Short mmCIF file of C-alpha atoms and ligand atoms in Angstrom, two decimals:
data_model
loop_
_atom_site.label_atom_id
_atom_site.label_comp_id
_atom_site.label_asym_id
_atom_site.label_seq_id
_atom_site.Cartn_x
_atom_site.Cartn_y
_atom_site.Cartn_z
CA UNK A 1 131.07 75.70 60.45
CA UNK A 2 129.23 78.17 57.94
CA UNK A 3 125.56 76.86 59.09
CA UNK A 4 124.93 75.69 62.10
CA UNK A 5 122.89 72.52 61.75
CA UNK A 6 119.60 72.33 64.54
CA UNK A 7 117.91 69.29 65.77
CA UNK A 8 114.55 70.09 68.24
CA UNK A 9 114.02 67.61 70.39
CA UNK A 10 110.52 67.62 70.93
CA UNK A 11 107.94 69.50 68.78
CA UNK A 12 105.24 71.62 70.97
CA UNK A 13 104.60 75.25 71.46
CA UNK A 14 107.25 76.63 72.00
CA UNK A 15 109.79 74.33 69.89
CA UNK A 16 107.68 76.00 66.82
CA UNK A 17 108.33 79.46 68.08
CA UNK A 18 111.62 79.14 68.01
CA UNK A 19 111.60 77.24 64.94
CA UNK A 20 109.99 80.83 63.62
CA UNK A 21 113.10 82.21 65.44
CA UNK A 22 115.51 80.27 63.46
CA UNK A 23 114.20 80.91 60.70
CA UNK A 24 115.70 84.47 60.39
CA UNK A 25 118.54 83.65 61.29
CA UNK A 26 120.80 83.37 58.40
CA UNK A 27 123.88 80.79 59.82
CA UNK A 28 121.17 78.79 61.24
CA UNK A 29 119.73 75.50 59.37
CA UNK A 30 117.24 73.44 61.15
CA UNK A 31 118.13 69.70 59.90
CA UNK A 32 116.06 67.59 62.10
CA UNK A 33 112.96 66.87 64.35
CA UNK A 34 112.42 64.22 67.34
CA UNK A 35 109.22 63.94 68.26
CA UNK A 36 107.10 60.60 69.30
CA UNK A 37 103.82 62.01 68.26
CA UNK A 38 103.40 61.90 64.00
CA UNK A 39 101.10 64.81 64.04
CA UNK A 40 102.86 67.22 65.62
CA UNK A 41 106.74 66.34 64.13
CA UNK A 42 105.45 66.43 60.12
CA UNK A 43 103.42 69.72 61.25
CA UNK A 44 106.62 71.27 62.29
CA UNK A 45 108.71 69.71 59.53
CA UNK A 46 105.81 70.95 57.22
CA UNK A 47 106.26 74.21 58.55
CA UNK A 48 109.74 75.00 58.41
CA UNK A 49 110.90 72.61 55.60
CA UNK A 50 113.09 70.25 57.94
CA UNK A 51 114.54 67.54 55.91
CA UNK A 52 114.81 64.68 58.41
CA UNK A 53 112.21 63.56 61.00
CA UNK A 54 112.98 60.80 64.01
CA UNK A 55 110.17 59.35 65.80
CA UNK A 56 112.02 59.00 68.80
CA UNK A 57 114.72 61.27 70.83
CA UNK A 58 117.12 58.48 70.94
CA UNK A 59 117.50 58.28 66.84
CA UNK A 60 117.58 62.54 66.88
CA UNK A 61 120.45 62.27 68.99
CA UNK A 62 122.18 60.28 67.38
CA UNK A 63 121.98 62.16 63.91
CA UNK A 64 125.98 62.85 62.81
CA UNK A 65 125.11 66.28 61.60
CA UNK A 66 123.57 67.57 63.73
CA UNK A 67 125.39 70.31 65.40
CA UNK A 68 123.26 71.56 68.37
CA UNK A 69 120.22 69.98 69.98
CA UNK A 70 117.19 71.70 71.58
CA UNK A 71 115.44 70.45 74.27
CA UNK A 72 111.70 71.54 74.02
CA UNK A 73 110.21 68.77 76.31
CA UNK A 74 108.27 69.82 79.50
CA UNK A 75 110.52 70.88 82.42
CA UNK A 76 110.61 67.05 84.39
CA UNK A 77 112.20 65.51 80.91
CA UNK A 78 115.03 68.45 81.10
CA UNK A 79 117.77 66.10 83.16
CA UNK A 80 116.80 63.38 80.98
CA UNK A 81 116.63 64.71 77.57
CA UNK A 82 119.78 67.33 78.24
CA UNK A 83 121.80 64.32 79.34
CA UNK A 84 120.27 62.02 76.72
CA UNK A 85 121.89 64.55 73.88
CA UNK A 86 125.41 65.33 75.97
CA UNK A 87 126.11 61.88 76.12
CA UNK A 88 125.57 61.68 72.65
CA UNK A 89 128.16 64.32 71.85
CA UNK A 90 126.11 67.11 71.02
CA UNK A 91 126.08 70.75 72.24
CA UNK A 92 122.70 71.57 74.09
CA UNK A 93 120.16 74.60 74.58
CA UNK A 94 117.44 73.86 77.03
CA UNK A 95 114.80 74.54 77.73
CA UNK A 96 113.73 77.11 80.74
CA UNK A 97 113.34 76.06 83.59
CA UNK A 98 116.53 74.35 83.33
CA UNK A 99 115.64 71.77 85.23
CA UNK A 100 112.74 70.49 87.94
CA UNK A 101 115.96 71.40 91.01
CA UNK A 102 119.41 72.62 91.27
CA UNK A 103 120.24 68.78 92.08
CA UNK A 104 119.19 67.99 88.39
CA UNK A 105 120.77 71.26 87.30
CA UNK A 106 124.21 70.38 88.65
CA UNK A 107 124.04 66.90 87.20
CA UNK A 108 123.55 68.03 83.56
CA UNK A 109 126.13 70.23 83.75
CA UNK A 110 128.58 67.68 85.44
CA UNK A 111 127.80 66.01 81.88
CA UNK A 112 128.84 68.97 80.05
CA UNK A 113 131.82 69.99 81.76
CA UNK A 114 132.88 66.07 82.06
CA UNK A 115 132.35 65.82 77.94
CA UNK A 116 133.55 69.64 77.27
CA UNK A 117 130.47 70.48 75.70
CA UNK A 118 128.11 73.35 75.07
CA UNK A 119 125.42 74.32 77.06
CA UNK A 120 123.08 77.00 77.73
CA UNK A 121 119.85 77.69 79.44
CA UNK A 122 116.90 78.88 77.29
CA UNK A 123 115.97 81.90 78.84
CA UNK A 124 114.88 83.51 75.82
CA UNK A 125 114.75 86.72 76.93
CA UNK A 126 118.18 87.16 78.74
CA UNK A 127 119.59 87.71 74.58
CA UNK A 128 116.85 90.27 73.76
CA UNK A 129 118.72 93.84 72.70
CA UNK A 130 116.55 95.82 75.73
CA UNK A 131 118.11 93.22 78.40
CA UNK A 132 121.11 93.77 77.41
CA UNK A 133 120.94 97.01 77.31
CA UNK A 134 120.02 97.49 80.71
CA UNK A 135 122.47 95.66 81.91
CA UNK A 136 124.95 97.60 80.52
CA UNK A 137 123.68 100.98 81.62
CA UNK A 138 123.09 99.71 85.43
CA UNK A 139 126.72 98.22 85.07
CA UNK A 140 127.84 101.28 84.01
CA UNK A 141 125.77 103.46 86.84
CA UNK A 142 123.63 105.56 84.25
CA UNK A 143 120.78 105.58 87.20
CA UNK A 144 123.51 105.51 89.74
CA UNK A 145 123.03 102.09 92.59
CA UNK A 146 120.21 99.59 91.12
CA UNK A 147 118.16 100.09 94.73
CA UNK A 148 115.03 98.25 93.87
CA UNK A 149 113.03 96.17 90.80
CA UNK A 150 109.61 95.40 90.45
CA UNK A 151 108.61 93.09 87.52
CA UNK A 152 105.66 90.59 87.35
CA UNK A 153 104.69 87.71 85.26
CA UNK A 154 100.85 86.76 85.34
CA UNK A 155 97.81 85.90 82.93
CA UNK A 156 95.09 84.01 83.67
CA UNK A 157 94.38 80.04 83.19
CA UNK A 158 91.64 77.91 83.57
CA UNK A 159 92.15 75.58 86.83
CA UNK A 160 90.34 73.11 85.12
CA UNK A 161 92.49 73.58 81.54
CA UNK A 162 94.49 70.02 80.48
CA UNK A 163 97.62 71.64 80.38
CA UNK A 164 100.96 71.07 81.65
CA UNK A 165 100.82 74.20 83.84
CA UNK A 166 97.82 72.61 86.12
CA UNK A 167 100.11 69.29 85.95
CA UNK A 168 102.52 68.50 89.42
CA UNK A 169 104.00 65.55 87.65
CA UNK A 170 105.64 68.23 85.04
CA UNK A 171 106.50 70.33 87.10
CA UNK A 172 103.66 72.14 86.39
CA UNK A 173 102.62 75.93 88.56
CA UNK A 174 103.49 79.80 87.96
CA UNK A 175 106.99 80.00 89.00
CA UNK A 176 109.40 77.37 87.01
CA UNK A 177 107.10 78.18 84.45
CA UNK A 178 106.59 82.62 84.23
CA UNK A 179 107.41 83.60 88.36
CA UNK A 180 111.29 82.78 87.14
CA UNK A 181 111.49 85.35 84.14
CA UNK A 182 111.55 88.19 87.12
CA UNK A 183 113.43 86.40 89.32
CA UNK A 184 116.11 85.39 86.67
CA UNK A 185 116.15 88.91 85.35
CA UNK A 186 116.66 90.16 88.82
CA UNK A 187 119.70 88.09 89.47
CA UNK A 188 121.13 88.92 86.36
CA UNK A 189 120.89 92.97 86.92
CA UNK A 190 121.73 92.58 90.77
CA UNK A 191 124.68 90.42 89.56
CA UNK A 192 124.21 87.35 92.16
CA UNK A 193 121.66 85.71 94.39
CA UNK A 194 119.64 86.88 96.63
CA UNK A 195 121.21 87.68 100.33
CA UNK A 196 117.86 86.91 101.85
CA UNK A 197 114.47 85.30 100.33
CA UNK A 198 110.97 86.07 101.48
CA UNK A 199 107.75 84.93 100.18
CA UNK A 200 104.29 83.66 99.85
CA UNK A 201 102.40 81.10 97.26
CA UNK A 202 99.19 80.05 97.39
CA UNK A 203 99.17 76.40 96.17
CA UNK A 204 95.92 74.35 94.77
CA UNK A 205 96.61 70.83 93.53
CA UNK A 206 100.12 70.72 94.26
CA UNK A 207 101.06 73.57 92.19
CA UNK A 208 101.56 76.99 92.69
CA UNK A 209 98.72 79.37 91.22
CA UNK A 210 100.16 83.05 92.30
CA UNK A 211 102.89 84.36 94.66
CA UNK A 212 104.50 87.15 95.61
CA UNK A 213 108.44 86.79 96.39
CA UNK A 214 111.09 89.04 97.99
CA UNK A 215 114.71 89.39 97.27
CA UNK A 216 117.41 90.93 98.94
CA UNK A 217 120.26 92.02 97.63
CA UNK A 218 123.71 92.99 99.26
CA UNK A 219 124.15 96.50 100.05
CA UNK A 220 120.03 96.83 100.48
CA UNK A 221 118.75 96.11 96.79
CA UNK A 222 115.55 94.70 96.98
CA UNK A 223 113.42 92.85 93.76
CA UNK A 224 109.53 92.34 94.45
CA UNK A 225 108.63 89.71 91.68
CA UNK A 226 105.01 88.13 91.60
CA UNK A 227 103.35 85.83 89.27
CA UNK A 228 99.99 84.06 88.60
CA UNK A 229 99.04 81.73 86.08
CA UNK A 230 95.26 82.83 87.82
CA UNK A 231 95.18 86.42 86.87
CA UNK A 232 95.97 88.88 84.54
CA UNK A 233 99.07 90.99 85.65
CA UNK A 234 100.63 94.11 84.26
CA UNK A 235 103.51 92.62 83.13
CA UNK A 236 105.44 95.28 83.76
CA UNK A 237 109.12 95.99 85.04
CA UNK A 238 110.63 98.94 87.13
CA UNK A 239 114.13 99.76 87.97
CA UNK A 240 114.72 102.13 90.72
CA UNK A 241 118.28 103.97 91.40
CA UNK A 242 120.22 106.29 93.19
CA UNK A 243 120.48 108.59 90.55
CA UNK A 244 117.28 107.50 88.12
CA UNK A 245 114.48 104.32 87.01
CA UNK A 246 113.94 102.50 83.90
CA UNK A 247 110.70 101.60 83.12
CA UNK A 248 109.86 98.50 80.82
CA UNK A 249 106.67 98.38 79.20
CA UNK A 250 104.13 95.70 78.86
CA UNK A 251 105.14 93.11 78.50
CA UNK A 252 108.50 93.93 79.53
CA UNK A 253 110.19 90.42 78.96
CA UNK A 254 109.38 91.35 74.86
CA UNK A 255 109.98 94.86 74.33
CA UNK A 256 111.58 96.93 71.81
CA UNK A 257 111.77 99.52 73.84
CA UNK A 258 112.30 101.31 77.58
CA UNK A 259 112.05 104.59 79.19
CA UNK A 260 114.70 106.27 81.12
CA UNK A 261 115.01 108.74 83.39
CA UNK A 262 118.10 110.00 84.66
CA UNK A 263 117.88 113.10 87.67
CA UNK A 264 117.94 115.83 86.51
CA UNK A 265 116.78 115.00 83.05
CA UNK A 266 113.44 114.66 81.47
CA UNK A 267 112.50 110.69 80.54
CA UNK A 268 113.39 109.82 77.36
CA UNK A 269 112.87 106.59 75.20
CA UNK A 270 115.41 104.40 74.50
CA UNK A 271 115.30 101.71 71.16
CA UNK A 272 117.72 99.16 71.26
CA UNK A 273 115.34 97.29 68.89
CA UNK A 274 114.16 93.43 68.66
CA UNK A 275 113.83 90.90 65.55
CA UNK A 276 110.39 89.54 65.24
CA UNK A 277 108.87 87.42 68.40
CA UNK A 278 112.42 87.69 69.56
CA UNK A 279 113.30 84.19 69.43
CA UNK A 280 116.15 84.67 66.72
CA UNK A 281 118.44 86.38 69.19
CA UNK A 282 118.32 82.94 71.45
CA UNK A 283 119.99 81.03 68.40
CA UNK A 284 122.29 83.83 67.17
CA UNK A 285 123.97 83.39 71.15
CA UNK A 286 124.11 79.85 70.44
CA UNK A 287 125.57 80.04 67.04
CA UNK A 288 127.50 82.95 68.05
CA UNK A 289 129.28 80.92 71.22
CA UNK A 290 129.32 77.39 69.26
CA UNK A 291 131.22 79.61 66.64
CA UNK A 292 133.79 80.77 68.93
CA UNK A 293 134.01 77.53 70.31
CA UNK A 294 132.64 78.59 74.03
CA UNK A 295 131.04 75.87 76.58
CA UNK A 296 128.88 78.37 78.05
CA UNK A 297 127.25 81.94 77.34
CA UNK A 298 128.57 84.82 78.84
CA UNK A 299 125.19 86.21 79.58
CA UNK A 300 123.85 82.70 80.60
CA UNK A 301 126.81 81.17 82.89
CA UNK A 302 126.39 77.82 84.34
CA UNK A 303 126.82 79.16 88.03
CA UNK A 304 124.34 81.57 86.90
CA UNK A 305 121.83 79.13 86.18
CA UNK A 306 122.94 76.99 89.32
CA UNK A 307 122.45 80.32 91.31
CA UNK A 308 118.66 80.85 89.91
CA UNK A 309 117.81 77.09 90.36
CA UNK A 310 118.96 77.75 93.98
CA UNK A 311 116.68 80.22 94.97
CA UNK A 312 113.45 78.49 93.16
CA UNK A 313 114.11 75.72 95.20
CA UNK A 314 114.48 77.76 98.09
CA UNK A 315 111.67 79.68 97.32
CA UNK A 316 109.12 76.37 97.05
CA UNK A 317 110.90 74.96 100.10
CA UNK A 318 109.56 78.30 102.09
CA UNK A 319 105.83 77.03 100.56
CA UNK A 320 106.27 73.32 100.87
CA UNK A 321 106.29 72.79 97.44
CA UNK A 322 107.81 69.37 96.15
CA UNK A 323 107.03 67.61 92.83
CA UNK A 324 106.14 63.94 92.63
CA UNK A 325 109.88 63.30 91.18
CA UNK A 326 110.92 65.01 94.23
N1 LIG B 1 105.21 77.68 75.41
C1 LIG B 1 105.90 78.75 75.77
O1 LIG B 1 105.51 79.91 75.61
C2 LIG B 1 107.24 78.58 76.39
C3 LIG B 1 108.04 79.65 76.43
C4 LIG B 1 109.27 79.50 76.95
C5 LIG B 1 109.66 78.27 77.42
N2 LIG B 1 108.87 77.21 77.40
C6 LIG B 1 109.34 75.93 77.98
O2 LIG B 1 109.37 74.92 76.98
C7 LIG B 1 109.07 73.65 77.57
C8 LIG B 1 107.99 72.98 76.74
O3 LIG B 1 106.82 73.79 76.80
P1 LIG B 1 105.70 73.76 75.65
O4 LIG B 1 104.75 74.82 76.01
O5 LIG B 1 106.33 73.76 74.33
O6 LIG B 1 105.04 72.32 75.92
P2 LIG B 1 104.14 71.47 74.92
O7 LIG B 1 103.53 72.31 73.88
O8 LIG B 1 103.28 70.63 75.79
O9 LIG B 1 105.21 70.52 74.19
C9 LIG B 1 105.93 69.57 74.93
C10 LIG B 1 106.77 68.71 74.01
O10 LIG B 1 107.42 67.77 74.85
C11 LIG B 1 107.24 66.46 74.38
N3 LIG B 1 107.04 65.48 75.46
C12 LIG B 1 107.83 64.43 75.70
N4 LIG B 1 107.41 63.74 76.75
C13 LIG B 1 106.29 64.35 77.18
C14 LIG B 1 105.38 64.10 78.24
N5 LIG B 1 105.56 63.07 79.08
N6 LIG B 1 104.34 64.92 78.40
C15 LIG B 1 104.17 65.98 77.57
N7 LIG B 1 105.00 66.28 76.56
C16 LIG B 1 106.06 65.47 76.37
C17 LIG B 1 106.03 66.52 73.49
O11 LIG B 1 106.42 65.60 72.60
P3 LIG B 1 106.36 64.88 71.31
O12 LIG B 1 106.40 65.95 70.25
O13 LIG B 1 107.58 64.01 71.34
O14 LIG B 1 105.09 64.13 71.33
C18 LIG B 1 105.98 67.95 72.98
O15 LIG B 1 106.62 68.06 71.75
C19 LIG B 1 108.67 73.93 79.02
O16 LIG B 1 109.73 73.58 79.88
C20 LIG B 1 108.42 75.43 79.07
O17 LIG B 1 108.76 76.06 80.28
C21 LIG B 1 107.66 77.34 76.88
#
């Protein structure tokens, strides 16, 4: 496979920006669009010059060359339109969150493993170089014991806005839709889930507007994560260790950049660097892994995903939080 051939399923915000994403990548081709609404799929085929356009998800699915499918539906439609593509035969990135509850989670990937396919959350930011970079240095104790991280995801939204955020029936609220990108991010540098969850959400209309959350970590590591789609946050991210912290800047999920301090030392900046909006990394990993011929990222395991979907749910089952699908 020199290129590998894309099909979005769905064509909204963020299907576009990573449509921008692909487009710098050089093995990537995006071949086709499903979308039901005629505006939006010929504005995105427009945009990016994609030579074949379905009006429905069914007919993208069932496209021979297409190589990979994208889900880019709102998070309820994940189970549905994830499934939809695996049963079709074709490898899948989906969206983030990966699903409305670990329930759906684990029955998407029952497809996968069941039809020894590809698939991979799209947590965008877990493939950025500073993530990774991180991860690395905490793995390899550069600021001795990760102790504690505090990272935030917040702006502020109109209660009254039509979007899908003020929306319970999609699943809408702060955390499945920004709360996670700490939380994730936490369980990726603390290597697991949480030991021991505590938290508070204030909910409005059957979402969640803000929260704050505590994690606990074996051996004492503790994340703080809050998020709002209310109010403007710093958007920041701090690593605390034994022996030194790492400071992301705002907004820390799209940096090119950190500081670090190690004791002893003065801080210093570090560059690991970042294409563009940062989207292109998400489809090198996929083209990267398809390539090699993996069913599942090694920085975006399925039991990693199962593990983060576990302690959302547990997390909106502390607030009393259940969806209308629920
Ligand atoms: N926007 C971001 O910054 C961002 C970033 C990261 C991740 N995400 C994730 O991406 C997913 C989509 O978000 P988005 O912001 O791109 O949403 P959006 O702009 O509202 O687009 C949603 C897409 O889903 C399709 N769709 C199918 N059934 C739908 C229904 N019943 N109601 C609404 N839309 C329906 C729409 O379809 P048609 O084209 O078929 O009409 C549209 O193309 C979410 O799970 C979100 O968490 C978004």
């Amino acid at each position: 496979m020199e290129k590998v051939r894309w099909g979005f399923l769905g064509a909204g915000s963020i299907a576009n920006r990573l449509g921008e994403g692909l487009m710098q990548v050089d093995d990537a081709e995006l071949l086709a669009v499903g979308s039901r609404t005629a505006d939006r799929r010929q504005a995105l085929a427009e945009r990016f010059d994609v030579p074949r356009q379905y009006a429905t998800y069914e007919e993208l699915v069932q496209d021979p060359d297409i190589d990979v499918v994208y889900i880019a539906t709102p998070h309820n439609l994940h189970r549905e339109h994830s499934i939809l593509a695996l049963e079709a035969g074709k490898p899948v990135l989906c969206e983030k969150p990966f699903a409305i509850n670990v329930a759906e989670a684990a029955e998407i990937i029952a497809v996968a493993r069941q039809r020894n396919l590809f698939l991979m959350e799209a947590m965008w930011t877990r493939y950025l170089p500073v993530p990774s970079e991180i991860k690395r240095m905490i793995d390899d104790g550069v600021i001795g014991q990760l102790t504690m991280m505090v990272g935030d995801f917040g702006f502020r939204g109109a209660r009254s806005a039509r979007s899908r955020l003020n929306e319970p029936a999609l699943g809408g609220g702060a955390l499945l839709d920004i709360g996670m990108y700490p939380v994730s991010f936490a369980a990726y540098l603390f290597g697991g889930s949480p030991t021991r969850i505590e938290t508070l959400g204030h909910l409005e209309g059957g979402i969640d507007e803000r929260s704050g959350i505590l994690l606990g970590y074996p051996d004492g590591g503790l994340a703080v994560c809050y998020s709002s789609i209310r109010d403007n946050t710093p958007q920041e991210c701090l690593l605390f260790g034994s022996g030194g912290e790492i400071r992301m800047p705002t907004p820390w999920w799209l940096t090119d950049h950190f500081h670090l301090k190690v004791d002893g030392e003065d801080w210093r900046r570090v560059e690991p660097g970042l294409i563009g909006k940062g989207f292109a990394h998400e489809v090198m990993e996929v083209n990267r892994c398809l390539k090699a011929g993996l069913l599942e990222s090694p920085d975006m395991t399925w039991s990693h995903t199962m593990g983060v979907m576990t302690t959302l749910d547990t997390i909106r089952a502390q607030w009393g939080l259940r969806y209308p699908m629920e």
